[in-house]
PDB file of C-alpha atoms in Angstrom:
ATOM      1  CA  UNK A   3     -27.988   4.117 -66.403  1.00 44.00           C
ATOM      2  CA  UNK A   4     -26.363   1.323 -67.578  1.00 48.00           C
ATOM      3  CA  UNK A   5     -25.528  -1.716 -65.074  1.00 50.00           C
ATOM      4  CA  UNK A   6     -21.927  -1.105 -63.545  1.00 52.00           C
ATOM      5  CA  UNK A   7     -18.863  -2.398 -64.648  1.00 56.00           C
ATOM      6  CA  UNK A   8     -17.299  -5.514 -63.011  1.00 51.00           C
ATOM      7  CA  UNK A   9     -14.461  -2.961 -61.676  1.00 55.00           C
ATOM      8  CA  UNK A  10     -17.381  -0.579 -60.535  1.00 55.00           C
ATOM      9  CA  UNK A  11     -19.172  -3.582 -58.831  1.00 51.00           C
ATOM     10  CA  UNK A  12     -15.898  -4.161 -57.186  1.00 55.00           C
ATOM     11  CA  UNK A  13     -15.200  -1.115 -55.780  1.00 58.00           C
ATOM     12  CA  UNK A  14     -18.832  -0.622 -54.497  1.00 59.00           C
ATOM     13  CA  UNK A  15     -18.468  -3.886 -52.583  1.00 47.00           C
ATOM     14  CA  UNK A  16     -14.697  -3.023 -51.318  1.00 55.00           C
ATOM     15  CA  UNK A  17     -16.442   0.321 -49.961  1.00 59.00           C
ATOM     16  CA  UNK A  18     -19.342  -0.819 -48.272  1.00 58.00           C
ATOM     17  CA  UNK A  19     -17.509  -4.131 -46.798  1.00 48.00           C
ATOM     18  CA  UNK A  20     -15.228  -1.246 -45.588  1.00 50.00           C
ATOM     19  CA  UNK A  21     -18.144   1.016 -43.975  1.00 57.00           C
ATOM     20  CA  UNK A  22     -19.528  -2.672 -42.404  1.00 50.00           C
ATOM     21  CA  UNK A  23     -15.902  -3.378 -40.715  1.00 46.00           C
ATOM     22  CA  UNK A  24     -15.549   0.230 -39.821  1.00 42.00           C
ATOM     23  CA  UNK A  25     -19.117   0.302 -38.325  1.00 53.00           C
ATOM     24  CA  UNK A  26     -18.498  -3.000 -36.589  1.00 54.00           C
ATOM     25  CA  UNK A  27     -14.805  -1.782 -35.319  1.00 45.00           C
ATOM     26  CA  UNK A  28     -15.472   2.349 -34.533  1.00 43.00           C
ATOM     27  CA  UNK A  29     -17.253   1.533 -30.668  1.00 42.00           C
ATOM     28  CA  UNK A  30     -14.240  -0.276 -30.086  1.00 40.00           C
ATOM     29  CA  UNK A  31     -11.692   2.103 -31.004  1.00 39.00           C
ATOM     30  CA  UNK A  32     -13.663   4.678 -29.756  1.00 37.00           C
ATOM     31  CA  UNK A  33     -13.485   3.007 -25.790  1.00 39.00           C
ATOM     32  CA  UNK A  34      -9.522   2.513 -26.462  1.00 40.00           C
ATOM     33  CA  UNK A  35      -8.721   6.066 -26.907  1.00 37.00           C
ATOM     34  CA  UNK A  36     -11.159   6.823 -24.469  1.00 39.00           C
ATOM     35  CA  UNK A  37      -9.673   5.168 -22.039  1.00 42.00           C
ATOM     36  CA  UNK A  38      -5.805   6.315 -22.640  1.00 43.00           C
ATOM     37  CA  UNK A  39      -7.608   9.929 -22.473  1.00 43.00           C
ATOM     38  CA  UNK A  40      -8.795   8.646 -18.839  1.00 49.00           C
ATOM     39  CA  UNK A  41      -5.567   7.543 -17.869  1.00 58.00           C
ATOM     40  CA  UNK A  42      -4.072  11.423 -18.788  1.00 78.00           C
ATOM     41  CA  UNK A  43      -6.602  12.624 -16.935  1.00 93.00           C
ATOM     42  CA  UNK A  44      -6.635  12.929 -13.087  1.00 96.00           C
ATOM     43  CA  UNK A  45      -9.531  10.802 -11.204  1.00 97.00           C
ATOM     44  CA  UNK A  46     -12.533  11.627  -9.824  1.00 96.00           C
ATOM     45  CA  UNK A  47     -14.182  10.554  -6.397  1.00 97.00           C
ATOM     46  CA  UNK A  48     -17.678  10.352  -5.606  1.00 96.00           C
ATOM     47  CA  UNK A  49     -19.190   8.142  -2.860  1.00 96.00           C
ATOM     48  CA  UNK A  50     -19.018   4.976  -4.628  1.00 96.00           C
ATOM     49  CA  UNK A  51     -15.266   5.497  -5.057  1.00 97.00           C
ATOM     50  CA  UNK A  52     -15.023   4.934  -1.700  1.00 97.00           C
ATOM     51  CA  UNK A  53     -14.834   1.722   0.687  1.00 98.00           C
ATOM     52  CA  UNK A  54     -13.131   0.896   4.244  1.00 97.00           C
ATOM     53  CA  UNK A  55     -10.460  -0.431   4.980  1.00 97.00           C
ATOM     54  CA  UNK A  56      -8.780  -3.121   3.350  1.00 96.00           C
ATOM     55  CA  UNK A  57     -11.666  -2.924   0.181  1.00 97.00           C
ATOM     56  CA  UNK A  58      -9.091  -2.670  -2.443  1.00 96.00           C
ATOM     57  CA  UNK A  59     -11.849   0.421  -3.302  1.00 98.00           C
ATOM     58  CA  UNK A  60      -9.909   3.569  -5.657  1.00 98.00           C
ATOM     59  CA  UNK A  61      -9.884   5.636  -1.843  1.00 98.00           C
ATOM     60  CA  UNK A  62      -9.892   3.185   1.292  1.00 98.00           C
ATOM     61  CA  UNK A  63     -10.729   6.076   3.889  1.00 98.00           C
ATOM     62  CA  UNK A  64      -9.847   4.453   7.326  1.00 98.00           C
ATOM     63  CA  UNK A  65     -11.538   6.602  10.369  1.00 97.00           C
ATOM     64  CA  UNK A  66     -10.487   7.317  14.694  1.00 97.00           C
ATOM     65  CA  UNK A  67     -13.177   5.937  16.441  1.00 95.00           C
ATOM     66  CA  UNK A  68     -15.422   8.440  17.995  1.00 92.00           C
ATOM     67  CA  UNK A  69     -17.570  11.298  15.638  1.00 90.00           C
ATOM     68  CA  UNK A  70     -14.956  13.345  14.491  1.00 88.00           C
ATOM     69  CA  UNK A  71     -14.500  15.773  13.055  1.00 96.00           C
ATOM     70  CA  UNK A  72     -10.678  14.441  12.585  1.00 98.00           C
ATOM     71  CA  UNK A  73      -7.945  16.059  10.505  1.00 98.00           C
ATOM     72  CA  UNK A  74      -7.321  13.560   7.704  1.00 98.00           C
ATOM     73  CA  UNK A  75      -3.965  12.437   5.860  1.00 98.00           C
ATOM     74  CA  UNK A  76      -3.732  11.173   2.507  1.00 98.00           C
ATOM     75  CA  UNK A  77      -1.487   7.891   2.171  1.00 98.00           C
ATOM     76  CA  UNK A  78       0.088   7.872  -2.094  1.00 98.00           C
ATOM     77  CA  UNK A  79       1.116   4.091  -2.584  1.00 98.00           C
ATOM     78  CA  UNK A  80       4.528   3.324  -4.183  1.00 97.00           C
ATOM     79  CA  UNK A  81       5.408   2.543  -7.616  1.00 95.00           C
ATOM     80  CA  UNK A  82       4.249  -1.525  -6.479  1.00 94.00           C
ATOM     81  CA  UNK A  83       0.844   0.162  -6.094  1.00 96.00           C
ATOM     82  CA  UNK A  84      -1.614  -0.066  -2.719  1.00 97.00           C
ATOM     83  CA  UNK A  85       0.111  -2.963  -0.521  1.00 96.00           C
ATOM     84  CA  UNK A  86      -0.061  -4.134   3.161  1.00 97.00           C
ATOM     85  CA  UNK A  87       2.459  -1.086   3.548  1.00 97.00           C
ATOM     86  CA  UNK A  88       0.373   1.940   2.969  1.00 98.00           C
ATOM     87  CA  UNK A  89      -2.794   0.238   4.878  1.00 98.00           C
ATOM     88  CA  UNK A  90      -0.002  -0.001   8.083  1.00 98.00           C
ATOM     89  CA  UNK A  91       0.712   3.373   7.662  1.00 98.00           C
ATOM     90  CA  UNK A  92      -2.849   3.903   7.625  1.00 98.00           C
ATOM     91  CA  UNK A  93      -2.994   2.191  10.940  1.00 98.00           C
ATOM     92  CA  UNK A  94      -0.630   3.879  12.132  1.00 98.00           C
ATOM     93  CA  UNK A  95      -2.180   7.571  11.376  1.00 98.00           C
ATOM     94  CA  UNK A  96      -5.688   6.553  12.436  1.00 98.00           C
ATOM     95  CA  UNK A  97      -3.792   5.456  16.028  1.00 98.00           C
ATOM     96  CA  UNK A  98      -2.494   8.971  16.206  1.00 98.00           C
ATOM     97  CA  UNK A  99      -5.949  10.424  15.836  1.00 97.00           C
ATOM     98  CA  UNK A 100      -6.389  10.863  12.036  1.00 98.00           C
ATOM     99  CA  UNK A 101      -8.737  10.056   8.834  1.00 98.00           C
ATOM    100  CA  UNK A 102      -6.406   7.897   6.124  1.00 98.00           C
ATOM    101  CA  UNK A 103      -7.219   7.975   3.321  1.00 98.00           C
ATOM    102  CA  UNK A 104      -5.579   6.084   1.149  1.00 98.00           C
ATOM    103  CA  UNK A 105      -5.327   6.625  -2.741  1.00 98.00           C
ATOM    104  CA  UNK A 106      -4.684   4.131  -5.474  1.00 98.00           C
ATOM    105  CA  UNK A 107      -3.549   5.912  -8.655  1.00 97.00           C
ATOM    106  CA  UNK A 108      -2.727   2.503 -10.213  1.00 96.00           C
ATOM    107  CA  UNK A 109      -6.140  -0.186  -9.834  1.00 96.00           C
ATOM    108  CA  UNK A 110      -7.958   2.598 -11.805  1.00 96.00           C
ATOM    109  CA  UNK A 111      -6.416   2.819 -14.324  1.00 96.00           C
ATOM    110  CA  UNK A 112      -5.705  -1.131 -14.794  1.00 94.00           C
ATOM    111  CA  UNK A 113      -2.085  -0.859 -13.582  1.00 92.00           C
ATOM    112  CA  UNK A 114      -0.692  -2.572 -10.936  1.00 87.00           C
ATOM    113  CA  UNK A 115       2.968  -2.369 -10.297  1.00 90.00           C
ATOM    114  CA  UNK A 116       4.916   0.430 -12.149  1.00 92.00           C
ATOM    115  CA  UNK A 117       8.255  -0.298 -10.632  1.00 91.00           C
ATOM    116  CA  UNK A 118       9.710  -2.546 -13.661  1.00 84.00           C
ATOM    117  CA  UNK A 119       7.022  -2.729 -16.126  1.00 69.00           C
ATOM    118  CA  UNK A 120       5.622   0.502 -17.948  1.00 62.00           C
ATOM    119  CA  UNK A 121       7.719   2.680 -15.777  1.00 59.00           C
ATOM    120  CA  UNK A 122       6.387   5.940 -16.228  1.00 62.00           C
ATOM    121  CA  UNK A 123       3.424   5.303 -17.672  1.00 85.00           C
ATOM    122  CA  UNK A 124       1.505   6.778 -15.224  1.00 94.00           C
ATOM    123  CA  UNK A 125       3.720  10.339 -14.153  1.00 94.00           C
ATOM    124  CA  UNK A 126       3.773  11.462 -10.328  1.00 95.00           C
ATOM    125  CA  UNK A 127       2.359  14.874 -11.654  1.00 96.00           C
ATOM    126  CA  UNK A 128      -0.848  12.944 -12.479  1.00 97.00           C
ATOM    127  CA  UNK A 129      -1.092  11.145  -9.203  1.00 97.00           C
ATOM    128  CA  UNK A 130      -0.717  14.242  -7.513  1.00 98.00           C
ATOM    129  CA  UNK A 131      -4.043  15.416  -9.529  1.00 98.00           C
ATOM    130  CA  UNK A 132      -5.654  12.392  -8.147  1.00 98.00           C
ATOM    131  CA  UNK A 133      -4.849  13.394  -4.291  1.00 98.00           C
ATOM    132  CA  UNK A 134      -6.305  17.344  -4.949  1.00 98.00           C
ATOM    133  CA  UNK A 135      -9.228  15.526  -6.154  1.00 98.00           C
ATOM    134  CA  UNK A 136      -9.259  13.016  -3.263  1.00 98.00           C
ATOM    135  CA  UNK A 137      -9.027  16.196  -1.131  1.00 98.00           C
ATOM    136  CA  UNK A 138     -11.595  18.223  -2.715  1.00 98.00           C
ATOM    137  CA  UNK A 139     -13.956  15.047  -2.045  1.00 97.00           C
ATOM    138  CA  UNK A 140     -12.734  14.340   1.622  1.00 97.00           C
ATOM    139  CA  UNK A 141     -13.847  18.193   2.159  1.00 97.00           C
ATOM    140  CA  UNK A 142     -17.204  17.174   1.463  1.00 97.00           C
ATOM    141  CA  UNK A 143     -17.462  14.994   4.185  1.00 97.00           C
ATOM    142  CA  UNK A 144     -19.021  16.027   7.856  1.00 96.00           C
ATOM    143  CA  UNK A 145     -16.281  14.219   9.865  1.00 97.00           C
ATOM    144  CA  UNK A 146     -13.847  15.849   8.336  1.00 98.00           C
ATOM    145  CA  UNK A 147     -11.629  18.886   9.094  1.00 97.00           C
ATOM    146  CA  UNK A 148     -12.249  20.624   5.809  1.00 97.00           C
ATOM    147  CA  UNK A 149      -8.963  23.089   6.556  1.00 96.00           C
ATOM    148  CA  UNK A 150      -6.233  20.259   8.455  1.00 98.00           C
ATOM    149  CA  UNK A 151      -5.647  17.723   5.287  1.00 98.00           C
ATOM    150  CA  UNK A 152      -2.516  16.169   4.877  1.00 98.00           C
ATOM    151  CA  UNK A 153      -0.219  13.951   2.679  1.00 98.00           C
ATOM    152  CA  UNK A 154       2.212  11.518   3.208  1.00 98.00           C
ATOM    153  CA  UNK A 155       3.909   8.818   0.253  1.00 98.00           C
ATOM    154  CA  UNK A 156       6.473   6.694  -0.286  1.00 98.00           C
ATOM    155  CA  UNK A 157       9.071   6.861  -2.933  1.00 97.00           C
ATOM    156  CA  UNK A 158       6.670   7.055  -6.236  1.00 97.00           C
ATOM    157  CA  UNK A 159       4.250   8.335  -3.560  1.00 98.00           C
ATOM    158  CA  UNK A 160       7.156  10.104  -2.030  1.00 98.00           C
ATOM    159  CA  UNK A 161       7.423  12.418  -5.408  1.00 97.00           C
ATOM    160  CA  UNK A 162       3.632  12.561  -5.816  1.00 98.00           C
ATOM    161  CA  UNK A 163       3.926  14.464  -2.429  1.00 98.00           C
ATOM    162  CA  UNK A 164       6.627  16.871  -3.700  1.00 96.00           C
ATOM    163  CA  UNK A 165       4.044  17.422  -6.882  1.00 97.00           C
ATOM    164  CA  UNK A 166       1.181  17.950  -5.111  1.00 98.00           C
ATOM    165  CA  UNK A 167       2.803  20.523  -2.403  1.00 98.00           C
ATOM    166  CA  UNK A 168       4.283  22.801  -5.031  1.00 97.00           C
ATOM    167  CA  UNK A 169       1.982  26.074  -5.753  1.00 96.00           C
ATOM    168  CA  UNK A 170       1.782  25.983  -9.385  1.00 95.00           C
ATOM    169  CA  UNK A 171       0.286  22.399  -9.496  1.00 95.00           C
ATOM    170  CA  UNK A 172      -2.515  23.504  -7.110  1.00 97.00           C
ATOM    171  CA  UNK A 173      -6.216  22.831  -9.129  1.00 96.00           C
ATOM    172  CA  UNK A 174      -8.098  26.265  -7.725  1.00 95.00           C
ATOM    173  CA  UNK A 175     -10.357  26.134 -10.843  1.00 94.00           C
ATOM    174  CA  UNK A 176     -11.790  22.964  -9.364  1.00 90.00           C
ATOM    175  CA  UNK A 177     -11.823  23.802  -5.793  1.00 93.00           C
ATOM    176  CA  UNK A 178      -8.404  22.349  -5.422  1.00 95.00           C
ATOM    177  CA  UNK A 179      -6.229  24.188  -1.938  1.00 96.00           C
ATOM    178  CA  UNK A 180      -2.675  23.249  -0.879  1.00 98.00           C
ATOM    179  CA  UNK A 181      -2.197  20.533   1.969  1.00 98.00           C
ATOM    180  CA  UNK A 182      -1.440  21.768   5.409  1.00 98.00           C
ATOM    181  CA  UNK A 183       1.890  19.054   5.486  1.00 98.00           C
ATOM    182  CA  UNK A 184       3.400  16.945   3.566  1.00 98.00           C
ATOM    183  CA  UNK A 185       5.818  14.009   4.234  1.00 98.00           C
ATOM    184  CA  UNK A 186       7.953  12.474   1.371  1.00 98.00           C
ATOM    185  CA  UNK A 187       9.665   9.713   2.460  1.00 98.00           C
ATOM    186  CA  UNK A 188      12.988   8.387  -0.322  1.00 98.00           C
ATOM    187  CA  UNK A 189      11.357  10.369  -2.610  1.00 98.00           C
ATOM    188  CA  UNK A 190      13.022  11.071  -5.840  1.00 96.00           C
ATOM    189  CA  UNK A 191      14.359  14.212  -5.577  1.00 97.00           C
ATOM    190  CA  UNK A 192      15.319  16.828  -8.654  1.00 94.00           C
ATOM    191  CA  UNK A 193      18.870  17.581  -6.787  1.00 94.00           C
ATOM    192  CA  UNK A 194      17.562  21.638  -7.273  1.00 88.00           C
ATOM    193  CA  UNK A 195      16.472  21.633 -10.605  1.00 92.00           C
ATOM    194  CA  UNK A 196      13.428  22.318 -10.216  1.00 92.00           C
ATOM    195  CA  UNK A 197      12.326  25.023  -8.047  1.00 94.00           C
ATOM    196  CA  UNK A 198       8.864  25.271  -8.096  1.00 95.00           C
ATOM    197  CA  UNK A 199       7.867  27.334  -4.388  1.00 96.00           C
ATOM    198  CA  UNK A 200       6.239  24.660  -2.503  1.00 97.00           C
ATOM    199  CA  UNK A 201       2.769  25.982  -1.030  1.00 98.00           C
ATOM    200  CA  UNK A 202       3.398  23.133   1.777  1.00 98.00           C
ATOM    201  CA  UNK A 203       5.636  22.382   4.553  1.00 98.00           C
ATOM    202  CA  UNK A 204       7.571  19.344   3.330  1.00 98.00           C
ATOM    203  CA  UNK A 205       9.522  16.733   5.542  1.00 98.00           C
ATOM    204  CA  UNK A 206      11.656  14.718   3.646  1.00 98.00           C
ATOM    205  CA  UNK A 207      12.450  11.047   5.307  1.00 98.00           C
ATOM    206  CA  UNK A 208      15.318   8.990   3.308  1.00 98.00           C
ATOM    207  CA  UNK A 209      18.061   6.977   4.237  1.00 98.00           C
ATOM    208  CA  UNK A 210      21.981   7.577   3.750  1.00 98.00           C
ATOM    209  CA  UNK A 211      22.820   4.298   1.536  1.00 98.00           C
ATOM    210  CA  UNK A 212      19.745   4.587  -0.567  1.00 98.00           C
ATOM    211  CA  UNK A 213      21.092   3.382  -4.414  1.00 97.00           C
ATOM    212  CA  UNK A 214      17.391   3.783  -6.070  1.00 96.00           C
ATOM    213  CA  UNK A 215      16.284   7.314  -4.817  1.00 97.00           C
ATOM    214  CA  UNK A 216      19.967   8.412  -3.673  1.00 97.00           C
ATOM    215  CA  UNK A 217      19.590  10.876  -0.681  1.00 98.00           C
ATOM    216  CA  UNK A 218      22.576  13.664  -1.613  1.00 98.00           C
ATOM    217  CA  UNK A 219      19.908  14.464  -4.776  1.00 98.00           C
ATOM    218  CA  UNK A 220      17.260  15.264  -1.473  1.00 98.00           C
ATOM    219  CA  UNK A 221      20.498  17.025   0.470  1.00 98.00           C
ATOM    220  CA  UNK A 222      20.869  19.624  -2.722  1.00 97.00           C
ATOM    221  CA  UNK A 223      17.134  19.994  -2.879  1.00 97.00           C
ATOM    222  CA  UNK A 224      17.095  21.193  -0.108  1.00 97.00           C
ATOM    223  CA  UNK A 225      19.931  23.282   0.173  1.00 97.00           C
ATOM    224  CA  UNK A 226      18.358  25.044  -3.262  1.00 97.00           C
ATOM    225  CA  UNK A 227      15.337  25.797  -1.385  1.00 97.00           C
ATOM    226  CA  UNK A 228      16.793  26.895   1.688  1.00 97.00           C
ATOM    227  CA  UNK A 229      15.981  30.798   0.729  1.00 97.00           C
ATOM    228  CA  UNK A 230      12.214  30.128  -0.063  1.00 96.00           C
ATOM    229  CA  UNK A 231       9.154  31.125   1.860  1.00 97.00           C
ATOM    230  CA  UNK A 232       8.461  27.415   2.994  1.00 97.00           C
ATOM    231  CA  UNK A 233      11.603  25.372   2.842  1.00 97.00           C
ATOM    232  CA  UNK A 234      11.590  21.740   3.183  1.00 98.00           C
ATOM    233  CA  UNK A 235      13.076  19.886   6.593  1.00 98.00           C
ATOM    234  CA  UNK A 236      15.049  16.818   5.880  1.00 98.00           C
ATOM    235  CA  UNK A 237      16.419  13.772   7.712  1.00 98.00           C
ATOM    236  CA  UNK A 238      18.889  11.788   6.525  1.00 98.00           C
ATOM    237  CA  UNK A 239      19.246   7.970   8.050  1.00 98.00           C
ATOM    238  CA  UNK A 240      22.770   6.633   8.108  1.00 98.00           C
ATOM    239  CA  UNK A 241      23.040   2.917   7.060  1.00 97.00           C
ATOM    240  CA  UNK A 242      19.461   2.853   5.789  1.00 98.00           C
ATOM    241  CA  UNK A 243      18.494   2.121   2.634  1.00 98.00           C
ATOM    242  CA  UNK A 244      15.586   2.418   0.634  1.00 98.00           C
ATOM    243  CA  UNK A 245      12.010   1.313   2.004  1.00 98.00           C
ATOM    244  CA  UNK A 246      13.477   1.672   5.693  1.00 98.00           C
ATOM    245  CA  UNK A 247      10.079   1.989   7.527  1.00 98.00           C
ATOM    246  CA  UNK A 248       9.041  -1.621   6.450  1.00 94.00           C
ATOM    247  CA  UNK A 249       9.705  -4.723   8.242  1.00 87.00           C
ATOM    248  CA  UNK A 250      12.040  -7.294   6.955  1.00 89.00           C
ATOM    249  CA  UNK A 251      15.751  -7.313   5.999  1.00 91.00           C
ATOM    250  CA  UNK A 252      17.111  -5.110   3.758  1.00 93.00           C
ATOM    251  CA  UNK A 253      17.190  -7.490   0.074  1.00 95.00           C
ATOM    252  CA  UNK A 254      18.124  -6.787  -3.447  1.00 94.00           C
ATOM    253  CA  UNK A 255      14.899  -6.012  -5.487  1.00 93.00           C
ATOM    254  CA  UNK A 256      15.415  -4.656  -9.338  1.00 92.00           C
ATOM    255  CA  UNK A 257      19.340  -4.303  -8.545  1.00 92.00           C
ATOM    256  CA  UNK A 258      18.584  -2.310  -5.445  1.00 95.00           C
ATOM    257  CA  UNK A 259      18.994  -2.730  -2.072  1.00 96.00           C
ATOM    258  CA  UNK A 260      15.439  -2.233  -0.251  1.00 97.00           C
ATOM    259  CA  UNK A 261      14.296  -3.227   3.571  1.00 96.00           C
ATOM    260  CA  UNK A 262      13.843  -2.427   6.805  1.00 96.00           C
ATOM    261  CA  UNK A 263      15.905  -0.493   9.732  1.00 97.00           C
ATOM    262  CA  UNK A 264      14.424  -0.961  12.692  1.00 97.00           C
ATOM    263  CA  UNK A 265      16.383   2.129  14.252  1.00 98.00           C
ATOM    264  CA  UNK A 266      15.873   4.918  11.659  1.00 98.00           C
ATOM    265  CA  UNK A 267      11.902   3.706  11.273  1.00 98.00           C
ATOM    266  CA  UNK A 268      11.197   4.124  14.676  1.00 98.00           C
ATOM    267  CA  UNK A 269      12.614   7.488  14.260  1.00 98.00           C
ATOM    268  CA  UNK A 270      10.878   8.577  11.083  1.00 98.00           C
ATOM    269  CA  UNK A 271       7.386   7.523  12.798  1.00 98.00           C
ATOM    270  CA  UNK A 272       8.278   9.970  15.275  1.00 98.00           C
ATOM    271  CA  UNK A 273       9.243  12.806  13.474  1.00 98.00           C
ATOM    272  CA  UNK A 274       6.337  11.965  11.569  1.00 98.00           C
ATOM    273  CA  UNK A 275       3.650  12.072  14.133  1.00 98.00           C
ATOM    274  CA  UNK A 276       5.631  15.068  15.841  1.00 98.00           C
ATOM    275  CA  UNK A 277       5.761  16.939  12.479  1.00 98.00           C
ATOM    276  CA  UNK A 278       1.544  16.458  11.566  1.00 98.00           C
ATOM    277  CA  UNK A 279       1.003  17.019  14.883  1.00 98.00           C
ATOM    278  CA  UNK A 280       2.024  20.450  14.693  1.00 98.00           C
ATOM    279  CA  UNK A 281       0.249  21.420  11.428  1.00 98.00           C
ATOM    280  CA  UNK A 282      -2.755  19.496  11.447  1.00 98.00           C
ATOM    281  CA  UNK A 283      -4.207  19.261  15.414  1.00 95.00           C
ATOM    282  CA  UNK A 284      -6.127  22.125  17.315  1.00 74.00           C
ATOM    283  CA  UNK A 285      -3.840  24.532  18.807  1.00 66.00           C
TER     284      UNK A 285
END
């Protein structure tokens, strides 16, 4: 054979300058889908997922004092991600004689605050795949009452509860079982459009003057579920709005109206306690 043409010689360099940039560029494009596949996918928890309290760790488990074993609540974070707000509440449950465990959908997954930015990026179906799988590793723990596991969030976290207490979303093929209680509280609610049978008993906790997560959607929710085996309970604050059970002032935040009510929070905490009490401590 003859030597090759200039064109030849041109095209052989064009290909094999493109294998070098593809060989160079293919790891990298390889980890980026790789990791939006991980962020579709629900998370998994092993022992070094876990730290104490206040660790900033993917599960912050926060334990009673004493040997247990304790029934054991998960806390789901809003859509501003794990905050001095979900580690009170884990405070608070510990105090009443529980695990808390809380679980941070976001950190994982390089998020951190879903409420403006990337809304939706990260749906409440999928964080409610990340609390089964919390749940399935809490079970796996000695100090912990494998059959009394709860769940408890707050307005994104509020609607990962409704997710993870309906049947149909329930993992069995990977151990998954439903939650003995669930409390959403201003969750957004699907005003009885979707139906789903809930495989939970569900409290829902939101305030009358609510403009982000409006509370008559929660009032016809539950009305449209009144007729099912486990129908949610519901309490409906007047004059609070959303994010009632934190301190502060109610303030404008994204053109809403969010903050505390000292009144109606003191009275969700104890329908709260009252209502995990019942399904989740030794008869």
């Amino acid at each position: 054979m003859g030597s090759p043409t200039p064109g030849e010689a041109s095209m052989r360099c064009t290909t094999s300058l493109a294998k070098a940039a593809l060989a160079l560029v293919l790891p990298f494009i390889l980890a980026h889908c790789a990791s939006l596949l991980s962020e579709r996918l629900p998370l998994t928890y092993d022992a070094k997922s876990v730290g104490g309290p206040n660790s900033g760790a993917a599960l912050e488990l926060w334990r009673p004092a004493g040997a247990g074993p304790f029934p054991a609540v998960l806390v789901m974070h809003s859509c501003s991600g794990v905050s001095d707000h979900e580690r009170s509440w884990a405070g608070r449950l510990v105090g009443w004689g529980y695990a808390a465990l809380i679980v941070d959908s976001f950190g994982p997954r390089n998020q951190r605050n879903l409420c403006e930015v990337n809304k939706g990026s990260i749906p409440q179906t999928l964080s409610a795949q990340d609390a089964f799988n919390a749940a399935i590793y809490l079970r796996t723990l000695p100090d912990i009452q494998a059959d009394r596991i709860g769940i408890i969030g707050f307005s994104f976290g509020g609607t990962t509860t409704f997710w993870a207490s309906m049947a149909e979303g329930i993992p069995v093929d990977r151990g998954g079982r439903p939650f003995q209680a669930a409390v959403a509280y201003y969750p957004t609610c699907s005003g009885g459009t979707i139906l789903s049978p809930f495989a939970t008993d569900v409290l829902i906790l939101i305030g009358k003057d609510d403009d982000w997560t409006p509370a008559d959607l929660c009032i016809k929710t539950v009305a449209a579920r009144a007729n099912q085996t486990r129908p949610p309970a519901i309490k409906v604050y007047p004059g609070a709005v959303h994010s009632f059970d934190r301190g502060g002032l109610p303030r404008p935040y994204l053109g809403h109206m969010v903050g505390g009510n000292a009144e109606a929070a003191a009275d969700s905490f104890a329908m709260t306690e009252a209502f995990l009490a019942a399904r989740l401590k030794v008869k």
